mmCIF file of C-alpha atoms and ligand atoms in Angstrom:
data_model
loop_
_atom_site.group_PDB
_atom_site.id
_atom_site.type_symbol
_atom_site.label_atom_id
_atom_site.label_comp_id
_atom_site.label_asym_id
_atom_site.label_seq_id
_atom_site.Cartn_x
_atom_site.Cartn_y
_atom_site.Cartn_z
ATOM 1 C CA UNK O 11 -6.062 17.761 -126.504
ATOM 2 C CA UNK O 12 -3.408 17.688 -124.229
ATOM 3 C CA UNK O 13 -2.615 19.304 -120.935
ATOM 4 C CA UNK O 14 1.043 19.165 -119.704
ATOM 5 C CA UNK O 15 1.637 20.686 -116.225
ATOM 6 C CA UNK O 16 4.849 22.306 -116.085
ATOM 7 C CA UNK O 17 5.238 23.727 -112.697
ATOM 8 C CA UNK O 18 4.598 26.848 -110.990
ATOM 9 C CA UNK O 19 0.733 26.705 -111.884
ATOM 10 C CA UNK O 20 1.631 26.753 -116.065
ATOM 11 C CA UNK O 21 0.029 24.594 -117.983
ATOM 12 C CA UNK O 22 0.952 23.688 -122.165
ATOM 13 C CA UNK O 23 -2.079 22.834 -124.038
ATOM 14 C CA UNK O 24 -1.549 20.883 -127.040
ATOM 15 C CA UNK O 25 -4.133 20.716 -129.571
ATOM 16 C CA UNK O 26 -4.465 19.045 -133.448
ATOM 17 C CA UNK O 27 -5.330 22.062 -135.376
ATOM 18 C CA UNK O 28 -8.436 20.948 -137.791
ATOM 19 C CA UNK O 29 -7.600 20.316 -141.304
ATOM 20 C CA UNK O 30 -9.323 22.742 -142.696
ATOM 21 C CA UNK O 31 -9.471 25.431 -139.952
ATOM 22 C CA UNK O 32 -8.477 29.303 -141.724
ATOM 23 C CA UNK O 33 -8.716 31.451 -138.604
ATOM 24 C CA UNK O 34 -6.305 32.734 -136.390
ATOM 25 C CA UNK O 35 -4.535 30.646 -133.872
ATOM 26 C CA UNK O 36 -5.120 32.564 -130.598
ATOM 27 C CA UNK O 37 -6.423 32.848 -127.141
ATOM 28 C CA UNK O 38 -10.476 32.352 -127.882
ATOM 29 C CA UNK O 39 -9.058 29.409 -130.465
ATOM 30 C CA UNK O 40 -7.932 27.481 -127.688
ATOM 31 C CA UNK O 41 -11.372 28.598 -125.695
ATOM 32 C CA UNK O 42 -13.353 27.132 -128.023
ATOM 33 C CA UNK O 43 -10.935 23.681 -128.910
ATOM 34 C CA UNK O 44 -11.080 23.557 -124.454
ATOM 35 C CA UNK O 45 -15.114 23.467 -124.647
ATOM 36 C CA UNK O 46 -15.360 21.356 -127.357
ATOM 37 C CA UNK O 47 -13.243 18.781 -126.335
ATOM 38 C CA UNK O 48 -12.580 18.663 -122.910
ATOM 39 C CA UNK O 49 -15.877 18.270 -120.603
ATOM 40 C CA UNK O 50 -16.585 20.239 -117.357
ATOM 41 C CA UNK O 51 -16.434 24.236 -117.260
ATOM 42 C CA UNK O 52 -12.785 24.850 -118.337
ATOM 43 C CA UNK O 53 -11.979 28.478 -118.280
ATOM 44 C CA UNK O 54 -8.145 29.590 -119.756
ATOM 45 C CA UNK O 55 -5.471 31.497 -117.857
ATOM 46 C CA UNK O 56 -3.121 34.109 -118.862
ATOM 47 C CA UNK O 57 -1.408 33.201 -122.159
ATOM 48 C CA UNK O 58 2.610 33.607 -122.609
ATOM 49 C CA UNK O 59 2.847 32.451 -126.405
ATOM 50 C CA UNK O 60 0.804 30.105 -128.430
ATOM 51 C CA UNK O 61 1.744 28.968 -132.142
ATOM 52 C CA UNK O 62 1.204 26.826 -134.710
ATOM 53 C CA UNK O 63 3.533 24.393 -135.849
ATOM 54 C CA UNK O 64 3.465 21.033 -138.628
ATOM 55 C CA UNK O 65 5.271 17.828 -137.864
ATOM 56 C CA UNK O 66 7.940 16.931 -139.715
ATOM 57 C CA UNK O 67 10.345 13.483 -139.410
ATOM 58 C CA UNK O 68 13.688 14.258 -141.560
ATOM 59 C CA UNK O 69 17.851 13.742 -140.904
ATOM 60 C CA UNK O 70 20.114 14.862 -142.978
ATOM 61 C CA UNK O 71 21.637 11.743 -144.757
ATOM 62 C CA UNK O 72 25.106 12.428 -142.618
ATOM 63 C CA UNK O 73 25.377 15.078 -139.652
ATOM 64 C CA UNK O 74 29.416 14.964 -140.317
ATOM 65 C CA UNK O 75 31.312 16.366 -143.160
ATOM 66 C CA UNK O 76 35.190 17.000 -142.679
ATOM 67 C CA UNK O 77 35.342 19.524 -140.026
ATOM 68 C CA UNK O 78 31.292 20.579 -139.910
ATOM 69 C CA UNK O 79 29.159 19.152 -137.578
ATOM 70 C CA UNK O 80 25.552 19.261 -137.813
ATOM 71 C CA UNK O 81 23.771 19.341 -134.123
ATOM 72 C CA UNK O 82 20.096 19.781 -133.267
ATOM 73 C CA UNK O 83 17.272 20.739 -135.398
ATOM 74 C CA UNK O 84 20.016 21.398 -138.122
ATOM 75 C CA UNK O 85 20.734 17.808 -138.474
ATOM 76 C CA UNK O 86 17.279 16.471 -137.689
ATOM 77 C CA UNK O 87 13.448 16.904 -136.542
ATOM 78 C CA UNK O 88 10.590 14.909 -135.138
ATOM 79 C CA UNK O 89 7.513 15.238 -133.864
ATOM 80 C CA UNK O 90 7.180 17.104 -130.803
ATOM 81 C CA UNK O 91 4.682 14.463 -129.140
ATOM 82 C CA UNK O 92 7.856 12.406 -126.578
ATOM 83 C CA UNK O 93 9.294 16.055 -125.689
ATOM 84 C CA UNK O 94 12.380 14.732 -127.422
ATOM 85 C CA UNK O 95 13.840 17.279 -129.747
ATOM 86 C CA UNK O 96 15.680 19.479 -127.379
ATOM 87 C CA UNK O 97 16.894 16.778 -125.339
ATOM 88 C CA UNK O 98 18.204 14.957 -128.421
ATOM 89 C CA UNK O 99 20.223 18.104 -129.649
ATOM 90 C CA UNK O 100 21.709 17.817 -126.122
ATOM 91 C CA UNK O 101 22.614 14.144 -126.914
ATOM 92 C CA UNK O 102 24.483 15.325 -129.833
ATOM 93 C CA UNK O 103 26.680 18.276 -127.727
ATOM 94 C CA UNK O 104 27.404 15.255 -125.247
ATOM 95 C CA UNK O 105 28.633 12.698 -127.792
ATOM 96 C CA UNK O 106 30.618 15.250 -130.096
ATOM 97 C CA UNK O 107 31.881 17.484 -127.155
ATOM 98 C CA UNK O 108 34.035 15.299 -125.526
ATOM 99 C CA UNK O 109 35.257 13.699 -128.793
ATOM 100 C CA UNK O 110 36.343 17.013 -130.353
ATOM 101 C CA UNK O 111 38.352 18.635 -126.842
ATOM 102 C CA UNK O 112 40.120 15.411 -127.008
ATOM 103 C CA UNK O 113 41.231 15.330 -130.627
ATOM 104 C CA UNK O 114 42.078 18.964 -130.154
ATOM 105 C CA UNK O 115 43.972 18.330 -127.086
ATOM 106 C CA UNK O 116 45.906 14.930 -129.128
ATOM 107 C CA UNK O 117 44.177 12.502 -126.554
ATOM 108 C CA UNK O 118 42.462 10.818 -129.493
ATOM 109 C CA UNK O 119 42.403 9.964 -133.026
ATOM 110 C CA UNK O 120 41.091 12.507 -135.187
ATOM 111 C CA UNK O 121 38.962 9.149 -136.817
ATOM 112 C CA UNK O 122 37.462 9.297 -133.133
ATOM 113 C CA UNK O 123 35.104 12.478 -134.988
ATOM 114 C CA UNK O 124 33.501 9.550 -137.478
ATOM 115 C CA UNK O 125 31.737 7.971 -134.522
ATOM 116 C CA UNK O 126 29.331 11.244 -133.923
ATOM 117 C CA UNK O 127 27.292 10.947 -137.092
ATOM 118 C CA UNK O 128 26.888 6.974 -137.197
ATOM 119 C CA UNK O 129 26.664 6.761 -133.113
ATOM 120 C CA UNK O 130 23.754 9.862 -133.100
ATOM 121 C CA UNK O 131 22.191 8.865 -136.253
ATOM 122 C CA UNK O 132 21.243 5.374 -134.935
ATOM 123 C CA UNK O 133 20.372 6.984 -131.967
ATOM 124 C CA UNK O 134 17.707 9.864 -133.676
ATOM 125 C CA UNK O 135 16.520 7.214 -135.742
ATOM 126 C CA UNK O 136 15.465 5.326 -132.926
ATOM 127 C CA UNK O 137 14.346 8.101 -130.898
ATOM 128 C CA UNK O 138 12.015 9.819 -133.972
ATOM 129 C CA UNK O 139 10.088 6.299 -134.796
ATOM 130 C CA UNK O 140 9.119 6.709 -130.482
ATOM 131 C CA UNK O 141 8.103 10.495 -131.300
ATOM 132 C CA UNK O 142 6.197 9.275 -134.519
ATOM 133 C CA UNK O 143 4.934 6.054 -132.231
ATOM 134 C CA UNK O 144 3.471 8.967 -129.556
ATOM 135 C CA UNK O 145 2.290 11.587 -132.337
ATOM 136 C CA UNK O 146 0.117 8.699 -133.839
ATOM 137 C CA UNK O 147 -1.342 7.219 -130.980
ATOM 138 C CA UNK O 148 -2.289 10.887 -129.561
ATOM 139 C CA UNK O 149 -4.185 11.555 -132.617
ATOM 140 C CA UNK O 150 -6.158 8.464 -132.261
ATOM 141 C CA UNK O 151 -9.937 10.022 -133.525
ATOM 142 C CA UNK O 152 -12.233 6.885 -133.063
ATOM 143 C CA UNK O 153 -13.540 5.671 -129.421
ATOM 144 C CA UNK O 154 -12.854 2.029 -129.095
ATOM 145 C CA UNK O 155 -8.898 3.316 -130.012
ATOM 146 C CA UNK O 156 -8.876 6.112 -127.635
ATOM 147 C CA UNK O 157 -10.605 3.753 -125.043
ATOM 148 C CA UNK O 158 -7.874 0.823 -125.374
ATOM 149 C CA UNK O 159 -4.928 3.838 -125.605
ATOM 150 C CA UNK O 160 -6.499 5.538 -122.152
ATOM 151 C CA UNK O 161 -6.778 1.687 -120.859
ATOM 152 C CA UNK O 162 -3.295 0.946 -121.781
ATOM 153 C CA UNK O 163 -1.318 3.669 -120.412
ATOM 154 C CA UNK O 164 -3.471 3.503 -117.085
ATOM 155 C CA UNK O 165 -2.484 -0.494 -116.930
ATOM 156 C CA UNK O 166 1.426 0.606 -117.679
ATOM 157 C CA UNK O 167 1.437 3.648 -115.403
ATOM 158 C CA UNK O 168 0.098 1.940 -112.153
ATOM 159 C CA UNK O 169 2.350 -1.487 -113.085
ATOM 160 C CA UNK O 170 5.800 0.522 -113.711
ATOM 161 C CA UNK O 171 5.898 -1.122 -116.837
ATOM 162 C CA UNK O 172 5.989 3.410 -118.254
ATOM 163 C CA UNK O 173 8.555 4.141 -115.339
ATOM 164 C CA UNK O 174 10.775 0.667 -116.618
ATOM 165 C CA UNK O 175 10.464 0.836 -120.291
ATOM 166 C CA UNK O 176 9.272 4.021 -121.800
ATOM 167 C CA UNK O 177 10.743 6.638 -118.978
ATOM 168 C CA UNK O 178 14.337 5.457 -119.804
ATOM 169 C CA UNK O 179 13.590 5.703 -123.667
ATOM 170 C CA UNK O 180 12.387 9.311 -123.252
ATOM 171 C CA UNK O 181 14.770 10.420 -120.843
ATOM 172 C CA UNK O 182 16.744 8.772 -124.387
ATOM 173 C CA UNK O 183 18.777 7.067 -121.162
ATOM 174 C CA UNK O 184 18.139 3.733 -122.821
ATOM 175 C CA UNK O 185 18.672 4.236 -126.721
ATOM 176 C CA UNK O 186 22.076 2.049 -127.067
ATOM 177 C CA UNK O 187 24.618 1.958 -129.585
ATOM 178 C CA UNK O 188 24.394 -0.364 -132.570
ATOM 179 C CA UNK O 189 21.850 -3.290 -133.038
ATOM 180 C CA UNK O 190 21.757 -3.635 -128.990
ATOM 181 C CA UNK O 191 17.863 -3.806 -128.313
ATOM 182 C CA UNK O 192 16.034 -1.266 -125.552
ATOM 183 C CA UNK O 193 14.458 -2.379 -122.336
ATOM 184 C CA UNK O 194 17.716 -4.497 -120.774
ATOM 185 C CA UNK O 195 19.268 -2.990 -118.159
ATOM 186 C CA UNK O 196 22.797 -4.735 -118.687
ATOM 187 C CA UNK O 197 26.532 -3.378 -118.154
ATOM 188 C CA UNK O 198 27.899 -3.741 -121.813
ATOM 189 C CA UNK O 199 29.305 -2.351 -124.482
ATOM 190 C CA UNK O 200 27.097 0.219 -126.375
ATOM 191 C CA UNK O 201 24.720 0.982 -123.726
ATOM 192 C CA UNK O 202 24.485 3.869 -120.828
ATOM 193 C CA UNK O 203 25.633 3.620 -117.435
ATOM 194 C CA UNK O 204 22.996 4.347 -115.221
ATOM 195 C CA UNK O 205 25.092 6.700 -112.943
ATOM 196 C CA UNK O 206 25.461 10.731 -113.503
ATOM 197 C CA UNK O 207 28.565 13.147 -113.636
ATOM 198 C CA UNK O 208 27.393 15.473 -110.773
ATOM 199 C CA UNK O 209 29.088 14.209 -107.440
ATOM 200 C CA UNK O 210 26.536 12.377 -105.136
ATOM 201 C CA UNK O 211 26.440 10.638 -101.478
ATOM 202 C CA UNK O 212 23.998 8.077 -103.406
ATOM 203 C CA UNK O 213 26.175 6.451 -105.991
ATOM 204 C CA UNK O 214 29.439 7.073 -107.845
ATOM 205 C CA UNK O 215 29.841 9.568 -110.840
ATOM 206 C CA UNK O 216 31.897 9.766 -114.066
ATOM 207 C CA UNK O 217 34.387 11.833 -114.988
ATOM 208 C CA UNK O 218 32.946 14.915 -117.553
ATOM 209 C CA UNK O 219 36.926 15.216 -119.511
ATOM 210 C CA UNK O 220 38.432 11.382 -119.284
ATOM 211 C CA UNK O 221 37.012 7.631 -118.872
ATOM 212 C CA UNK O 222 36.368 6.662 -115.722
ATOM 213 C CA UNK O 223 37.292 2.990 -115.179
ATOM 214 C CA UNK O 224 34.929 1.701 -111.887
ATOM 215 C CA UNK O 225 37.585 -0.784 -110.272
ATOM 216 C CA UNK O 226 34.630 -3.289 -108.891
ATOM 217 C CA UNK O 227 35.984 -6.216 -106.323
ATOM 218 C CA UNK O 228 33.014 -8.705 -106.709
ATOM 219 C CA UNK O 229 31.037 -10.225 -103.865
ATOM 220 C CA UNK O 230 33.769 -11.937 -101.611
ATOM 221 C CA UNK O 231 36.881 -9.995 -101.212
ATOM 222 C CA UNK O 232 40.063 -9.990 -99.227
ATOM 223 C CA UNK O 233 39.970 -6.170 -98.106
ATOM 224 C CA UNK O 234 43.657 -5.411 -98.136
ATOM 225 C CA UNK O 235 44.526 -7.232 -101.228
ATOM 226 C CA UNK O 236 41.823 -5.099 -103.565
ATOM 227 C CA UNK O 237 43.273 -1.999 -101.787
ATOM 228 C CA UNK O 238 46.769 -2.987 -102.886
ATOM 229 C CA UNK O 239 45.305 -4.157 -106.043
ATOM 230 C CA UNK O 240 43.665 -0.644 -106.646
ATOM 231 C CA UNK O 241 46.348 1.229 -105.729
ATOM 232 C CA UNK O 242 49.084 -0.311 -108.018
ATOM 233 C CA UNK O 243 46.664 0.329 -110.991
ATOM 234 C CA UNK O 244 46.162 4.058 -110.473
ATOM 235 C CA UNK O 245 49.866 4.024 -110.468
ATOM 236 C CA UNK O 246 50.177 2.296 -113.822
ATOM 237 C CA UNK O 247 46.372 3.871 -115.871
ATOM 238 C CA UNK O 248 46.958 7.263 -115.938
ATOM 239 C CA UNK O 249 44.694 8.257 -119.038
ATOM 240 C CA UNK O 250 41.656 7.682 -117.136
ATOM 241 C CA UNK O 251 39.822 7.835 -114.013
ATOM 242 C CA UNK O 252 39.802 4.889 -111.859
ATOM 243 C CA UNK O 253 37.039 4.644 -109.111
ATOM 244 C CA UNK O 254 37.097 2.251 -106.107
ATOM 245 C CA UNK O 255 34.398 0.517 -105.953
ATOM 246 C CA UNK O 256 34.577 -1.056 -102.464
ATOM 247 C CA UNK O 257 32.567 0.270 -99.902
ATOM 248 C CA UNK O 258 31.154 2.169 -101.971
ATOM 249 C CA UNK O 259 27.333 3.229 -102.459
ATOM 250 C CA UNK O 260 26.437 1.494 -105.632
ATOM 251 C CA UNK O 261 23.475 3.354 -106.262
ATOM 252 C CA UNK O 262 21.514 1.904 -109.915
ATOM 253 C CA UNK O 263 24.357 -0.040 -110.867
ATOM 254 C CA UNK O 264 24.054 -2.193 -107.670
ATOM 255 C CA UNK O 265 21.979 -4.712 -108.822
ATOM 256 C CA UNK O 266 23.897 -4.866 -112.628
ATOM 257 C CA UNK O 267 27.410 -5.502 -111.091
ATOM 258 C CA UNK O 268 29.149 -9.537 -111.400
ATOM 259 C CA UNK O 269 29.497 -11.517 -108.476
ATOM 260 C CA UNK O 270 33.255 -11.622 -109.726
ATOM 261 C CA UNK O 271 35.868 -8.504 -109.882
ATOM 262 C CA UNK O 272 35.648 -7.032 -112.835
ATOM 263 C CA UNK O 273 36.451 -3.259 -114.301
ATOM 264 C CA UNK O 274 33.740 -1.053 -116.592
ATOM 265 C CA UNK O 275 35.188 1.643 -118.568
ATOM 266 C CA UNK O 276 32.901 4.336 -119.548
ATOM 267 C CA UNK O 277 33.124 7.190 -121.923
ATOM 268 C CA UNK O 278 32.928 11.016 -120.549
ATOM 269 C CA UNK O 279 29.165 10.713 -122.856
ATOM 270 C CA UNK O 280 27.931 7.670 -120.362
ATOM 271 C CA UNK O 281 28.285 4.943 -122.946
ATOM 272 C CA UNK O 282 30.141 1.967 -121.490
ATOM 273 C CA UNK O 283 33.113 0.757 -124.228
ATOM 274 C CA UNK O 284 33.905 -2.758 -121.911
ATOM 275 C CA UNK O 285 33.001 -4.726 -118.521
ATOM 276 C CA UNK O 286 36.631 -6.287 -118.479
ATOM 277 C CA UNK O 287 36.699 -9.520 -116.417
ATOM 278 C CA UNK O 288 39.946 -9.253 -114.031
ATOM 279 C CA UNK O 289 38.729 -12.417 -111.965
ATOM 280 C CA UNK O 290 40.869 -15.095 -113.367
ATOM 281 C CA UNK O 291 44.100 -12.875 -114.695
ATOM 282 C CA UNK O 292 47.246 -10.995 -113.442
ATOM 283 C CA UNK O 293 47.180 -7.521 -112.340
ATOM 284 C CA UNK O 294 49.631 -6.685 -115.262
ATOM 285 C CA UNK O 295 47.586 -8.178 -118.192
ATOM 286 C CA UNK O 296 44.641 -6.360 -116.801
ATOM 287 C CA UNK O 297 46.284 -3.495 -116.541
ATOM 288 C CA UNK O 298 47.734 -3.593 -119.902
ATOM 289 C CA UNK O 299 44.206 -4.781 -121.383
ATOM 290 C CA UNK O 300 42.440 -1.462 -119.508
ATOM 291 C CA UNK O 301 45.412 0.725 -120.853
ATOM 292 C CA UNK O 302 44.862 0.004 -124.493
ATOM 293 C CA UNK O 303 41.368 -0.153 -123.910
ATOM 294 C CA UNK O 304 41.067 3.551 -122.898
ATOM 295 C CA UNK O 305 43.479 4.813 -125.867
ATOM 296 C CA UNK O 306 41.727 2.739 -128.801
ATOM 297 C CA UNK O 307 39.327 4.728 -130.210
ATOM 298 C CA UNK O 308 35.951 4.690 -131.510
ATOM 299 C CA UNK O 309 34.752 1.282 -129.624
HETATM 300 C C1 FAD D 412 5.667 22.974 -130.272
HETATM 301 C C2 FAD D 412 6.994 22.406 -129.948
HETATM 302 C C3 FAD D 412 7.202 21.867 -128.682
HETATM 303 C C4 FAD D 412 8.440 21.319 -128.359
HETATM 304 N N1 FAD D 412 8.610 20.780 -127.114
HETATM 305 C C5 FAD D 412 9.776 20.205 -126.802
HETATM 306 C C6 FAD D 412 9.963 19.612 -125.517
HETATM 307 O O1 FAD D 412 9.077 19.607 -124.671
HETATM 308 N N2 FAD D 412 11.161 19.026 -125.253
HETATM 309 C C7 FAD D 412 12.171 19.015 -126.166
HETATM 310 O O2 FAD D 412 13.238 18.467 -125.871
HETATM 311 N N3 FAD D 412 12.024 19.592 -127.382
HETATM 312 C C8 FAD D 412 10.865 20.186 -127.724
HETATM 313 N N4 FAD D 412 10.703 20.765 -128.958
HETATM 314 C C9 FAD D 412 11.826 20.777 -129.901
HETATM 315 C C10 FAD D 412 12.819 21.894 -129.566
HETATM 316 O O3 FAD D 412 12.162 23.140 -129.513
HETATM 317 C C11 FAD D 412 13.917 21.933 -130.638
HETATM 318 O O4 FAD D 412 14.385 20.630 -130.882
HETATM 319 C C12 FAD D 412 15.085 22.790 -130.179
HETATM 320 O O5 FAD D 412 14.651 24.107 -129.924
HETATM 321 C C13 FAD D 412 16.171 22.808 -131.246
HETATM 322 O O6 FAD D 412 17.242 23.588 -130.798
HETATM 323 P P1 FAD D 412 18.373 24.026 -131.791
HETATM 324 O O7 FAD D 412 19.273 24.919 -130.997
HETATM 325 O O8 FAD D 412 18.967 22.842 -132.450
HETATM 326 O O9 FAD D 412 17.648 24.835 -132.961
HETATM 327 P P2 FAD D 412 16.788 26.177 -132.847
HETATM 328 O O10 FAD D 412 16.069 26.258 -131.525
HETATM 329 O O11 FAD D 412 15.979 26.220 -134.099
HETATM 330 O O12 FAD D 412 17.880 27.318 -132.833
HETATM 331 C C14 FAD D 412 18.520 27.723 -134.015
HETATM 332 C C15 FAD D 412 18.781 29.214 -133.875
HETATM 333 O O13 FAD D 412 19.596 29.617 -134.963
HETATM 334 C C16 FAD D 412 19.082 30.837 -135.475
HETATM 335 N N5 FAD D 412 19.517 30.926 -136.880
HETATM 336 C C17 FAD D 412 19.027 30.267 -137.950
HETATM 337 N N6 FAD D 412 19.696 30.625 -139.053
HETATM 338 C C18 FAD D 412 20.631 31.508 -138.680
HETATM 339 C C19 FAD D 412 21.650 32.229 -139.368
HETATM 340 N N7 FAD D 412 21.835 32.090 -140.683
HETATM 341 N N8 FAD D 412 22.436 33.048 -138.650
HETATM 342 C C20 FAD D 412 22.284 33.187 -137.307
HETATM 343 N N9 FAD D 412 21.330 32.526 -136.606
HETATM 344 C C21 FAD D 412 20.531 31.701 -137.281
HETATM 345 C C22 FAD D 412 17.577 30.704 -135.309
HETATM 346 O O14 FAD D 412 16.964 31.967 -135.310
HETATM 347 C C23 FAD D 412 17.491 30.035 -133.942
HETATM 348 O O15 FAD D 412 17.504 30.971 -132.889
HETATM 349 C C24 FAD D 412 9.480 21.319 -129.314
HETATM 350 C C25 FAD D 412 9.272 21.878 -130.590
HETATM 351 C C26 FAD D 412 8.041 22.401 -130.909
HETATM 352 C C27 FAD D 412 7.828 22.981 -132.277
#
């Protein structure tokens, strides 16, 4: 049985519905599944909606054909045991949304489009075998399992090792692109920028309609020179937004940034497409490299 406190003194009970139970799913249903399982004297509240539901895992086999896009439940379910359904139909408006305003608008490729399905079905693939992971280990019926589950998740909880590695997967913050593997916080190719799009004293944000391209100085700098440096480039990228990183509060990307200069470009979705390293080259090349960069499209 679970008990997930949602705020405001509301509480979601989840309970496995026996096999072969016929009744009704209701209000003295969940008084009797709260006395049998859970000790102490545990009386229920007022009840907003209860239901019954089965778990299914399915995708459809591509959530792209010519100009329909399937998004959400309509292109795939999982369990409901990480709280990841919802939020993964919101991963799919993100990827596709700023794809298709830009095709529409003749920013990008139409081919841009093929990314969605093979980008979001690696990540729901990745993000169902987690819900699946949960589901099973939730169900767990015999003691000794239960007892080295509980034990577990204690150990993780009060180490960080939940708030490092699984927080990030369910917050589906760290599912990358492609083969990339979860649990490295890196600034690559293929994997999320840990920064948001809502503007913030704490740390920079991206840009929701373009790429923003974080202009980053390294370590030791000559003040004036980066300035100068920064400037001429918003002169000559003008398909993107370029943020100054000097000065600047760094917020989670602090500790993930080179000792060297170097620029990261980053999709309107959060996905980074390069970490370009401007140390050792002319302003021009770099320029030119972050130019074609930002129009070739997918990554
Ligand atoms: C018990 C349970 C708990 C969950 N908890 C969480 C959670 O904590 N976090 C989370 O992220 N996700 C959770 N989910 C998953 C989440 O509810 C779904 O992933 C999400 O609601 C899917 O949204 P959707 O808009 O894609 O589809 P839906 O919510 O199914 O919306 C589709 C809509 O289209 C309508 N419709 C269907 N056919 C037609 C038609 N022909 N014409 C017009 N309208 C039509 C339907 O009536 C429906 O209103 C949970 C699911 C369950 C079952």
């Amino acid at each position: 049985m679970v008990l997930a406190p949602i705020g405001d003194g509301l509480f979601r009970i989840g309970a496995s519905v026996p096999a072969n139970y016929k009744g009704e799913i209701n209000r003295e249903f969940f008084n009797k599944l709260l006395n049998d399982r859970v000790p102490g004297n545990k009386i229920l509240g007022n009840m907003n909606f209860c239901g019954i539901f089965n778990a299914h895992v399915r995708s459809a086999s591509s959530y792209r054909v010519q100009n329909i896009f399937l998004v959400g439940d309509a292109a795939h379910v999982m369990s409901p045991s990480g709280a990841q359904g919802m939020n993964s139909g919101f991963q799919d408006a993100v990827n596709l949304g700023w794809k298709l305003a830009g095709v529409i608008r003749n920013e990008y490729d139409s081919s841009l489009l093929d990314s969605y399905s093979t980008e979001r079905m690696n990540g729901i693939n990745r993000t169902s075998k987690l819900s699946t992971f949960l589901a099973n280990v939730s169900l767990y019926k015999k003691f000794p399992a239960i007892f080295a589950r509980d034990f577990a998740f204690r150990f993780a909880s009060r180490t960080g090792i939940v708030d490092r590695f699984l927080s990030p997967r369910i917050a589906q913050i760290d599912i990358p692109h492609g083969q990339l593997s979860e649990g490295i916080m890196k600034l690559e190719s293929g994997r999320r920028i840990p920064l948001e799009w809502n503007k913030s004293t704490l740390s920079p944000h991206l840009s929701l309609i373009k790429h923003t391209i974080f202009f980053w100085p390294g370590d030791h700098y000559i003040y004036s020179e980066w300035e100068k440096y920064f400037e001429s480039a918003t002169k000559i990228i003008t398909g993107a937004v370029l943020v100054n990183l000097s000065g600047k509060v760094l917020g989670l990307i602090k500790d993930l940034l080179p000792t060297h200069s170097a620029c990261i470009i980053v999709r309107p979705d959060g996905f980074i497409i390069d970490l370009v390293d401007i140390d050792n080259i002319s302003s021009n090349e770099a320029f030119n490299i972050l130019n074609k960069k930002i129009s070739q499209q997918p990554i």
